[in-house]
Coordinates of C-alpha atoms in Angstrom, one line a residue:
M1 CA 0.7 9.2 -11.2
G2 CA 3.8 9.9 -9.2
D3 CA 2.1 11.8 -6.4
G4 CA 4.6 10.3 -3.9
E5 CA 1.9 9.3 -1.4
L6 CA 2.6 7.1 1.5
T7 CA 0.4 4.0 1.7
W8 CA 0.5 3.6 5.3
R9 CA -1.1 0.3 4.9
K10 CA 1.3 -1.4 7.5
C11 CA 4.8 -1.1 8.5
D12 CA 6.8 -3.6 10.6
F13 CA 7.1 -1.3 13.4
L14 CA 3.6 -0.2 13.3
K15 CA 0.5 -1.8 14.8
T16 CA 0.3 -4.6 12.0
P17 CA -3.2 -4.9 10.3
P18 CA -4.3 -8.0 8.4
I19 CA -2.7 -9.7 5.5
L20 CA -3.8 -13.2 5.2
F21 CA -6.9 -13.8 7.1
Y22 CA -7.4 -10.2 8.2
L23 CA -4.6 -10.6 10.9
V24 CA -5.3 -8.4 14.0
T25 CA -3.0 -6.9 16.5
G26 CA -3.4 -8.1 19.9
V27 CA -4.2 -11.7 19.1
L28 CA -2.7 -13.9 21.6
L29 CA -0.4 -16.1 19.7
L30 CA -1.2 -19.6 21.0
S31 CA -1.1 -22.9 19.0
C32 CA -4.6 -23.7 17.6
N33 CA -5.1 -26.7 19.9
Q34 CA -5.0 -24.2 22.8
I35 CA -8.0 -22.3 21.7
K36 CA -10.7 -23.2 24.0
E37 CA -14.1 -24.4 22.8
T38 CA -16.6 -21.5 23.4
N39 CA -19.4 -23.1 21.5
N40 CA -22.9 -23.5 23.4
P41 CA -24.1 -26.9 22.4
E42 CA -27.6 -25.5 21.6
T43 CA -26.5 -22.7 19.4
S44 CA -23.3 -24.4 17.8
P45 CA -23.2 -24.5 14.0
P46 CA -23.7 -28.1 12.9
I47 CA -20.6 -30.3 12.1
S48 CA -20.1 -30.9 8.5
S49 CA -18.8 -33.9 6.6
L50 CA -16.4 -31.7 4.7
S51 CA -12.5 -32.5 4.8
G52 CA -10.1 -30.0 6.0
R53 CA -9.2 -28.7 2.6
E54 CA -12.8 -28.3 1.6
L55 CA -13.6 -26.3 4.9
A56 CA -10.6 -23.9 4.0
N57 CA -12.0 -23.5 0.7
V58 CA -15.3 -22.7 2.4
H59 CA -14.3 -20.4 5.2
C60 CA -10.9 -19.0 3.5
A61 CA -11.2 -18.9 -0.3
S62 CA -14.7 -17.5 0.1
C63 CA -13.1 -14.1 1.1
H64 CA -9.9 -14.2 -1.0
I65 CA -7.8 -16.6 -3.2
F66 CA -7.2 -20.0 -1.5
V67 CA -3.7 -20.1 0.0
P68 CA -2.1 -23.7 0.0
P69 CA -0.3 -24.8 3.1
D70 CA 3.0 -24.9 1.5
R71 CA 3.2 -21.1 1.2
L72 CA 3.9 -20.8 5.1
S73 CA 5.7 -22.9 7.7
K74 CA 4.0 -24.9 10.2
E75 CA 5.0 -22.4 12.9
I76 CA 3.6 -19.5 11.3
W77 CA 0.3 -21.2 10.5
K78 CA -0.1 -22.5 13.8
L79 CA 1.0 -19.7 16.2
D80 CA 0.0 -16.7 14.0
V81 CA -2.3 -16.9 11.0
L82 CA -4.8 -19.5 12.1
P83 CA -5.4 -18.2 15.6
A84 CA -6.2 -14.7 13.9
M85 CA -8.4 -16.5 11.4
G86 CA -10.3 -18.0 14.2
N87 CA -11.1 -14.6 15.7
R88 CA -12.8 -13.8 12.2
L89 CA -14.9 -17.1 12.7
G90 CA -16.0 -16.3 16.3
I91 CA -13.4 -18.5 17.9
Y92 CA -11.3 -17.1 20.7
N93 CA -8.9 -18.0 23.3
G94 CA -11.1 -17.9 26.3
E95 CA -14.8 -17.4 26.7
H96 CA -15.1 -14.0 25.3
Q97 CA -13.6 -11.8 22.7
P98 CA -10.6 -10.0 24.1
D99 CA -10.8 -6.3 24.0
S100 CA -7.2 -6.0 22.6
I101 CA -8.4 -7.1 19.1
F102 CA -10.7 -3.9 18.9
G103 CA -8.1 -1.3 19.2
S104 CA -8.6 2.0 21.2
F105 CA -12.1 2.8 22.6
R106 CA -13.0 5.1 19.6
N107 CA -11.9 2.4 17.0
A108 CA -13.6 -0.5 19.1
A109 CA -17.0 1.1 18.6
I110 CA -16.6 1.3 14.8
V111 CA -15.2 -2.3 14.5
K112 CA -18.0 -3.7 16.9
E113 CA -20.6 -1.9 14.7
A114 CA -19.3 -3.6 11.6
N115 CA -19.3 -7.1 13.5
V116 CA -15.7 -7.8 12.3
F117 CA -15.4 -10.4 15.2
P118 CA -18.4 -12.5 15.7
E119 CA -19.8 -13.0 19.2
E120 CA -20.7 -16.5 18.5
P121 CA -18.7 -19.1 16.6
L122 CA -19.6 -19.4 12.7
V123 CA -18.0 -23.0 12.5
A124 CA -18.3 -26.0 14.6
R125 CA -15.2 -26.9 16.8
E126 CA -14.8 -30.2 15.1
D127 CA -14.7 -28.5 11.7
W128 CA -12.3 -25.9 13.0
D129 CA -9.9 -28.7 14.1
K130 CA -10.0 -30.3 10.6
L131 CA -9.3 -27.1 9.1
V132 CA -6.2 -26.4 11.4
A133 CA -5.1 -30.0 11.0
F134 CA -5.2 -29.6 7.3
Y135 CA -2.8 -26.7 7.3
V136 CA -0.4 -27.7 9.9
Q137 CA 0.0 -31.3 8.6
N138 CA 0.6 -30.3 5.0
A139 CA 2.8 -27.1 5.7
P140 CA 6.7 -27.3 5.4
E141 CA 8.9 -26.9 8.3
M142 CA 10.4 -24.1 6.4
A143 CA 8.6 -21.9 3.8
P144 CA 10.4 -21.8 0.4
S145 CA 13.0 -19.2 0.0
P146 CA 13.4 -16.9 -3.0
K147 CA 15.9 -17.6 -5.6
P148 CA 18.8 -15.1 -6.0
N149 CA 18.5 -12.4 -8.8
T150 CA 21.4 -11.6 -11.0
P151 CA 23.4 -9.3 -9.0
I152 CA 22.5 -5.8 -9.0
K153 CA 25.1 -3.6 -10.5
T154 CA 26.1 -0.4 -8.4
G155 CA 26.3 2.8 -10.4
L156 CA 23.7 4.7 -12.3
K157 CA 24.5 5.9 -15.7
H158 CA 22.8 9.1 -15.7
F159 CA 21.5 9.8 -12.0
K160 CA 23.5 11.8 -9.5
Y161 CA 22.9 11.5 -5.9
N162 CA 22.0 14.5 -3.8
E163 CA 21.0 14.7 -0.2
A164 CA 19.2 17.4 1.5
S165 CA 21.1 19.1 4.3
Y166 CA 17.8 19.4 6.4
A167 CA 16.1 16.4 7.8
N168 CA 13.4 16.1 10.1
S169 CA 15.2 13.6 12.2
P170 CA 14.8 10.6 12.6
P171 CA 12.5 10.8 9.7
L172 CA 9.0 9.3 9.6
T173 CA 8.5 10.8 6.1
A174 CA 4.9 10.2 4.9
M175 CA 4.9 11.7 1.4
V176 CA 7.3 13.4 -1.1
K177 CA 6.3 15.5 -4.3
I178 CA 8.5 16.9 -6.9
L179 CA 7.1 20.5 -7.7
S180 CA 8.1 20.4 -11.5
G181 CA 9.3 23.6 -13.1
Q182 CA 12.2 24.7 -10.9
K183 CA 10.1 24.9 -7.8
G184 CA 11.7 22.1 -5.9
L185 CA 10.1 19.6 -3.7
V186 CA 7.9 19.2 -0.7
F187 CA 7.7 16.4 1.9
G188 CA 5.7 15.6 4.9
D189 CA 6.6 13.8 8.2
G190 CA 4.2 12.0 10.6
K191 CA 6.0 11.8 13.8
P192 CA 3.6 12.8 16.8
N193 CA 5.2 15.9 17.7
G194 CA 6.4 16.7 14.1
K195 CA 3.6 16.8 11.6
G196 CA 3.9 18.8 8.8
L197 CA 5.4 19.9 5.3
T198 CA 8.8 21.0 4.4
F199 CA 9.6 22.8 1.2
L200 CA 13.0 22.5 -0.4
N201 CA 14.0 24.5 -3.3
P202 CA 15.7 22.8 -6.4
D203 CA 19.0 22.9 -4.8
L204 CA 17.6 21.0 -1.8
E205 CA 17.9 23.9 0.7
K206 CA 15.1 24.4 3.3
G207 CA 12.5 26.9 2.7
I208 CA 9.2 26.9 4.6
N209 CA 8.4 24.4 7.4
L210 CA 4.7 24.2 7.7
Q211 CA 3.4 22.6 11.0
L212 CA 0.0 20.7 10.9
A213 CA -2.3 19.0 13.4
N214 CA -2.6 15.9 11.2
T215 CA -0.1 14.0 8.8
P216 CA -0.1 15.0 5.3
I217 CA -0.4 11.8 3.1
H218 CA -1.0 13.2 -0.5
Y219 CA -0.2 16.3 -2.2
H220 CA -1.9 17.3 -5.6
Q221 CA -1.7 20.5 -7.5
D222 CA -3.3 22.1 -10.5
T223 CA -3.4 25.5 -12.0
E224 CA -5.9 26.8 -9.6
A225 CA -4.9 25.4 -6.2
I226 CA -3.1 22.9 -3.8
Y227 CA -5.2 19.9 -2.6
L228 CA -3.7 18.3 0.5
T229 CA -5.0 15.2 2.2
T230 CA -4.3 14.4 5.7
I231 CA -4.6 10.8 7.1
G232 CA -5.4 11.9 10.8
K233 CA -3.4 12.4 13.7
D234 CA -2.0 8.8 13.8
V235 CA -0.4 7.4 11.0
Y236 CA -0.6 3.8 12.4
P237 CA -3.3 1.5 11.1
N238 CA -6.8 2.3 12.5
D239 CA -10.5 2.9 11.6
L240 CA -11.0 6.3 12.6
A241 CA -12.5 8.9 10.3
D242 CA -10.0 11.7 11.2
G243 CA -8.9 12.3 7.5
A244 CA -9.5 15.4 5.6
L245 CA -9.0 17.1 2.2
L246 CA -7.8 20.8 2.5
K247 CA -7.5 23.2 -0.5
F248 CA -4.9 26.0 -0.6
K249 CA -5.1 28.8 -3.1
G250 CA -2.2 30.3 -4.6
E251 CA 0.7 30.5 -2.3
G252 CA -1.4 30.5 0.8
M253 CA -0.1 27.2 2.0
A254 CA 3.5 28.6 2.3
I255 CA 2.1 31.6 4.3
D256 CA -0.5 30.2 6.6
R257 CA -1.8 26.8 7.2
G258 CA -5.0 28.2 8.5
S259 CA -5.5 29.5 5.0
G260 CA -6.6 26.1 3.9
E261 CA -10.5 25.3 3.2
R262 CA -11.6 22.1 4.4
L263 CA -13.5 20.5 1.3
I264 CA -13.9 17.0 2.8
A265 CA -13.9 15.9 6.4
N266 CA -14.2 12.6 8.1
L267 CA -12.2 10.6 5.6
Q268 CA -11.6 7.0 7.2
R269 CA -7.8 6.9 7.0
P270 CA -7.2 7.8 3.4
V271 CA -4.1 6.7 1.8
D272 CA -4.6 7.9 -1.8
M273 CA -6.6 10.2 -3.9
A274 CA -7.3 10.6 -7.5
Y275 CA -8.9 13.7 -9.3
G276 CA -11.1 14.0 -12.5
D277 CA -14.5 14.8 -13.8
L278 CA -16.6 11.8 -13.4
N279 CA -19.9 13.0 -14.5
N280 CA -18.9 15.4 -17.4
D281 CA -20.3 18.5 -15.5
G282 CA -16.9 20.4 -16.0
L283 CA -16.1 20.1 -12.2
Q284 CA -13.3 18.0 -10.6
D285 CA -14.5 15.0 -8.6
V286 CA -12.4 13.0 -6.1
V287 CA -11.8 9.4 -5.5
A288 CA -10.7 8.7 -2.0
C289 CA -9.1 5.3 -1.0
E290 CA -10.3 5.4 2.5
Y291 CA -8.1 2.3 3.6
G292 CA -9.0 2.2 7.1
D293 CA -7.8 -1.0 8.8
L294 CA -10.3 -3.5 9.8
T295 CA -13.0 -1.5 8.1
G296 CA -13.0 1.0 5.3
K297 CA -14.4 2.1 1.8
L298 CA -13.8 3.4 -1.6
V299 CA -15.7 6.5 -2.5
W300 CA -16.0 9.1 -5.1
Y301 CA -16.9 12.6 -4.0
E302 CA -19.2 14.6 -6.4
N303 CA -18.1 18.0 -6.7
M304 CA -21.4 20.0 -6.4
G305 CA -19.7 23.5 -6.7
N306 CA -18.9 26.1 -4.1
G307 CA -16.7 23.8 -2.1
N308 CA -19.3 21.2 -1.5
Y309 CA -19.0 17.3 -2.1
T310 CA -21.5 14.6 -2.0
S311 CA -20.3 11.1 -1.1
K312 CA -20.9 8.3 -3.4
V313 CA -19.6 4.9 -2.1
L314 CA -18.1 2.6 -4.8
K315 CA -17.2 -0.3 -2.3
I316 CA -17.3 -1.1 1.3
G317 CA -14.5 -2.8 3.1
P318 CA -10.8 -2.0 3.8
G319 CA -7.9 -1.9 1.6
A320 CA -8.4 0.4 -1.2
I321 CA -4.7 1.5 -1.7
K322 CA -4.5 3.2 -5.1
A323 CA -6.7 4.8 -7.6
I324 CA -6.5 6.0 -11.1
I325 CA -8.9 7.9 -13.0
N326 CA -8.8 6.9 -16.8
D327 CA -11.2 7.0 -19.7
Y328 CA -10.2 3.4 -20.7
N329 CA -12.9 2.6 -23.1
K330 CA -12.6 6.0 -24.8
D331 CA -16.5 6.8 -24.6
G332 CA -16.0 10.2 -23.1
Q333 CA -16.6 9.3 -19.7
N334 CA -13.9 8.8 -17.1
D335 CA -13.6 5.2 -15.5
I336 CA -11.9 4.1 -12.4
F337 CA -9.0 1.5 -11.7
V338 CA -8.4 0.5 -8.1
L339 CA -5.8 -1.7 -6.3
M340 CA -7.2 -3.3 -3.3
A341 CA -5.2 -5.0 -0.4
Q342 CA -6.0 -6.1 2.9
G343 CA -7.1 -9.6 2.3
D344 CA -8.9 -10.0 -1.1
E345 CA -6.2 -8.3 -3.2
G346 CA -6.5 -7.5 -6.7
I347 CA -7.2 -4.7 -9.4
L348 CA -10.6 -3.5 -9.9
Y349 CA -12.3 -1.6 -13.0
F350 CA -15.3 0.6 -12.3
E351 CA -16.9 1.6 -15.7
N352 CA -18.6 4.7 -16.0
V353 CA -21.8 3.9 -17.4
G354 CA -23.0 7.4 -17.1
N355 CA -25.4 9.3 -14.5
G356 CA -23.0 8.9 -11.8
K357 CA -23.3 5.1 -12.2
F358 CA -20.4 2.6 -12.1
V359 CA -20.1 -1.1 -12.9
E360 CA -17.4 -3.2 -11.1
R361 CA -15.3 -5.7 -12.7
R362 CA -12.4 -7.6 -11.3
L363 CA -9.4 -7.5 -13.6
L364 CA -6.7 -9.3 -11.5
R365 CA -6.9 -11.1 -8.5
F366 CA -3.9 -11.9 -6.0
S367 CA -2.9 -13.9 -3.0
P368 CA -3.4 -12.2 0.3
L369 CA 0.1 -13.0 0.9
N370 CA 1.1 -10.6 -1.8
G371 CA 0.9 -7.4 0.1
S372 CA -0.2 -5.2 -2.7
Q373 CA 1.3 -1.9 -2.4
Y374 CA 1.0 0.0 -6.0
F375 CA 0.1 0.1 -9.6
E376 CA 0.4 2.1 -12.8
L377 CA -1.2 2.0 -16.3
A378 CA 1.4 2.4 -18.8
D379 CA 2.1 1.4 -22.5
F380 CA 5.1 -1.1 -22.4
N381 CA 4.8 -2.6 -25.7
G382 CA 3.8 0.4 -27.8
D383 CA 0.4 -1.2 -29.0
G384 CA -1.6 2.0 -27.9
L385 CA -3.0 -0.1 -25.0
D386 CA -2.4 0.7 -21.3
D387 CA -0.7 -2.3 -19.6
I388 CA -0.6 -2.6 -15.7
L389 CA 2.7 -2.2 -13.7
Y390 CA 2.1 -4.0 -10.3
V391 CA 4.0 -3.8 -7.1
C392 CA 3.7 -6.3 -4.1
G393 CA 6.0 -6.7 -1.1
D394 CA 4.4 -5.3 2.1
N395 CA 5.9 -7.7 4.6
A396 CA 4.9 -6.2 8.0
D397 CA 2.2 -8.6 9.4
K398 CA 2.3 -12.0 10.9
T399 CA 4.3 -13.5 7.9
P400 CA 7.6 -11.4 7.8
I401 CA 9.5 -13.8 5.7
L402 CA 11.1 -13.4 2.4
K403 CA 8.7 -14.2 -0.4
E404 CA 9.5 -15.4 -3.9
Y405 CA 6.6 -13.9 -5.4
H406 CA 7.3 -10.3 -4.0
G407 CA 8.6 -7.7 -6.6
I408 CA 7.5 -5.9 -9.9
Y409 CA 4.9 -7.4 -12.5
I410 CA 4.1 -6.3 -15.7
F411 CA 0.7 -7.4 -17.2
I412 CA 0.3 -7.0 -21.0
N413 CA -3.1 -5.8 -22.0
A414 CA -4.4 -8.3 -24.7
G415 CA -7.5 -6.2 -25.4
N416 CA -11.3 -6.2 -23.7
L417 CA -9.6 -5.8 -20.4
N418 CA -7.7 -9.0 -20.5
F419 CA -4.3 -8.8 -18.9
E420 CA -1.4 -11.3 -19.3
P421 CA 1.4 -11.7 -16.9
S422 CA 4.5 -11.0 -18.9
Y423 CA 7.3 -9.8 -16.8
F424 CA 8.5 -10.3 -13.3
Y425 CA 11.4 -9.0 -11.3
H426 CA 11.8 -10.2 -7.8
Q427 CA 12.5 -7.4 -5.3
N428 CA 12.2 -8.4 -1.6
G429 CA 9.6 -6.2 0.2
A430 CA 8.8 -4.0 -3.0
Y431 CA 6.8 -0.8 -2.1
K432 CA 6.7 1.3 -5.3
A433 CA 7.5 1.5 -9.0
L434 CA 7.3 4.5 -11.3
S435 CA 7.6 3.6 -15.0
R436 CA 9.1 6.6 -17.0
D437 CA 11.5 7.0 -20.0
Y438 CA 14.3 8.0 -17.7
D439 CA 17.0 7.7 -20.3
G440 CA 15.3 9.2 -23.2
D441 CA 15.5 6.2 -25.5
G442 CA 11.9 6.2 -26.2
D443 CA 10.8 3.1 -24.0
L444 CA 9.6 2.8 -20.4
D445 CA 12.2 2.1 -17.7
I446 CA 11.3 1.5 -14.0
A447 CA 12.6 2.9 -10.8
A448 CA 11.5 0.7 -7.7
I449 CA 11.9 1.0 -3.9
S450 CA 11.9 -1.8 -1.2
F451 CA 10.7 -1.0 2.4
F452 CA 11.4 -4.7 3.4
P453 CA 14.6 -5.6 1.4
D454 CA 16.9 -8.6 2.4
Y455 CA 18.8 -6.8 4.8
A456 CA 21.5 -9.7 5.2
D457 CA 22.3 -10.5 1.7
T458 CA 21.0 -7.6 -0.8
P459 CA 20.2 -4.4 1.2
E460 CA 21.0 -2.6 -2.0
E461 CA 17.7 -3.8 -3.4
S462 CA 16.0 -0.9 -1.4
F463 CA 16.3 0.9 -4.8
V464 CA 16.6 -0.7 -8.1
Y465 CA 16.7 0.9 -11.7
L466 CA 15.5 -1.4 -14.4
E467 CA 16.6 -0.2 -17.7
N468 CA 14.4 -1.1 -20.5
R469 CA 16.5 -3.0 -23.1
G470 CA 13.5 -3.8 -25.3
G471 CA 11.2 -6.8 -25.4
L472 CA 10.6 -6.6 -21.7
E473 CA 14.3 -7.1 -20.9
F474 CA 15.5 -5.1 -18.1
V475 CA 19.0 -4.6 -16.4
A476 CA 19.0 -3.7 -12.9
S477 CA 21.2 -1.2 -11.2
T478 CA 21.3 0.9 -8.1
F479 CA 23.3 3.8 -6.5
A480 CA 26.0 3.4 -4.0
E481 CA 24.2 5.4 -1.3
S482 CA 21.2 3.3 -1.6
T483 CA 21.3 2.0 2.2
K484 CA 21.6 5.6 3.5
G485 CA 17.6 5.4 4.3
R486 CA 14.9 3.1 4.4
W487 CA 12.9 4.2 1.4
V488 CA 9.2 4.2 1.8
V489 CA 7.9 6.9 -0.5
M490 CA 9.1 8.0 -4.1
D491 CA 8.2 10.4 -6.8
A492 CA 9.2 11.3 -10.2
G493 CA 9.2 14.7 -11.9
D494 CA 11.5 17.5 -13.4
I495 CA 12.5 19.3 -10.4
D496 CA 15.0 21.6 -12.3
G497 CA 13.1 22.3 -15.4
D498 CA 15.9 20.8 -17.7
G499 CA 13.7 18.5 -19.5
D500 CA 14.5 15.2 -18.1
I501 CA 12.9 13.0 -15.2
D502 CA 14.5 13.1 -11.7
L503 CA 13.6 11.0 -8.8
A504 CA 12.9 12.0 -5.1
L505 CA 13.0 9.1 -2.2
G506 CA 11.8 9.5 1.2
S507 CA 12.9 7.6 4.2
S508 CA 11.2 6.3 7.2
V509 CA 13.4 4.9 9.9
Q510 CA 12.1 6.1 13.4
F511 CA 12.0 2.4 14.4
F512 CA 14.3 -0.5 14.2
A513 CA 13.7 -2.8 11.1
K514 CA 12.9 -6.3 12.0
G515 CA 15.2 -8.9 11.0
D516 CA 18.0 -6.3 10.3
T517 CA 21.3 -7.6 11.6
T518 CA 23.4 -5.4 9.4
G519 CA 23.4 -2.4 11.9
L520 CA 21.6 -0.1 9.3
S521 CA 18.6 0.7 11.6
K522 CA 20.8 2.1 14.3
K523 CA 22.7 4.0 11.9
W524 CA 19.6 5.3 10.2
L525 CA 18.2 6.8 13.5
T526 CA 20.8 9.4 13.6
E527 CA 22.0 9.7 10.2
S528 CA 19.3 9.2 7.5
P529 CA 18.2 11.9 5.4
S530 CA 14.5 12.6 5.2
V531 CA 14.6 12.9 1.4
I532 CA 17.2 12.5 -1.2
L533 CA 17.2 13.5 -4.9
L534 CA 18.6 11.3 -7.7
E535 CA 19.1 14.2 -10.5
N536 CA 18.8 13.0 -13.9
T537 CA 22.0 14.2 -15.8
L538 CA 20.9 13.5 -19.4
Q539 CA 20.1 17.4 -19.9

């Protein structure tokens, strides 16, 4: 879709929400054998005869794919992951729930109402100890390290690096959008005292700088209006319903921020929006990925006309991160594809069966360690069926180690909604990938960014261009200035109207990056651009 939205799911410098067992900021990181028994003998759950592995399948794999002990080190299991899982099972360090796990006062009310953290234990202490022992005893001292890729070549054949002279420094870029047809680009920043939109012309010269009360996260434009989604006052993970969808007609946005009409209010930390007619009434409806943090939901908003929308919840729970509206089965009714993160990760298909009803089907399921970030539907093998391009690499939670399964995947459509893994490119900390025919040879290439590259050995993997050589064979290259920023958002489009596809990248460097021993973080704070353009020189 290329809307350039920032999926403020989590960043290593932010309050880090869950990844494996819904990890929570504020958990006191003590070893599991230090967790005090809080069970009341009269109300404690009965002790089972299950083994530690069987208990893991009951209490962990009931919510997401079973994660074997060898995926993480003993230390990470013992100090970080298992204590946080204990909170989800009503086991705390002390006699009561610590207030720190609930967030702010407003946030706490939402989390407590959802009963995210039970007041009483859901598992007997003896069973918990068996589960802990299973993981700690079977985990390696060190988690497996990724195997190195073929070296990434420096130099892009037909892209020219252009840097905007203006930067909202230090940038906390939250979205970037190419305004096709010689109209330039727009980017949003999320700093507490610098929220707003900045418009640049095709030469990347600054135009209007529009200040906003809330952080812009998604920008969509059609022939009638501009639709701007704001995530709320705070880009950091939370459960507050402070997001909104605003509509600006014509050039109103560039003149007066107050000219926007609030179409939908009280969105729960939205990170992505999709637009399309879901009930064949001729009106454009909206699917909102209200990611939240510990709570959240996936919702389609039915357009009732005259700026009124009715909420229709598709799925309760946090983690909806990317939605695509597509009439997959060609029955004349738009269906919905959604990528879910935040624990039970995977791609879901909501078939439109008419009358505003949808039937959910899971297409792919991923490990909660994947850190799912993005996906697209695209035909890579030319058979007329949409395949899936999938990106995973969020590495901000309590497991910030390089992971061999982070990167870019292609799942080929075998028909009947069956998708087979057919290609993988390892990219540490992959965040987004856009498939387009960038070189004009008739097949799909891939441009990919990483927010968590291997700073010590391969910082250049922060941007990778995968040129399609046919038969799902790709050759990787990058540009010499790839480490000038920490790329978190990206968009593709024809910024100068010359018929080829350009790329815009946005940087977020307001805080030091964990694990960076290269000095890049310090340099970024004073020198990183907010956005750069890779201008396609084919035309």
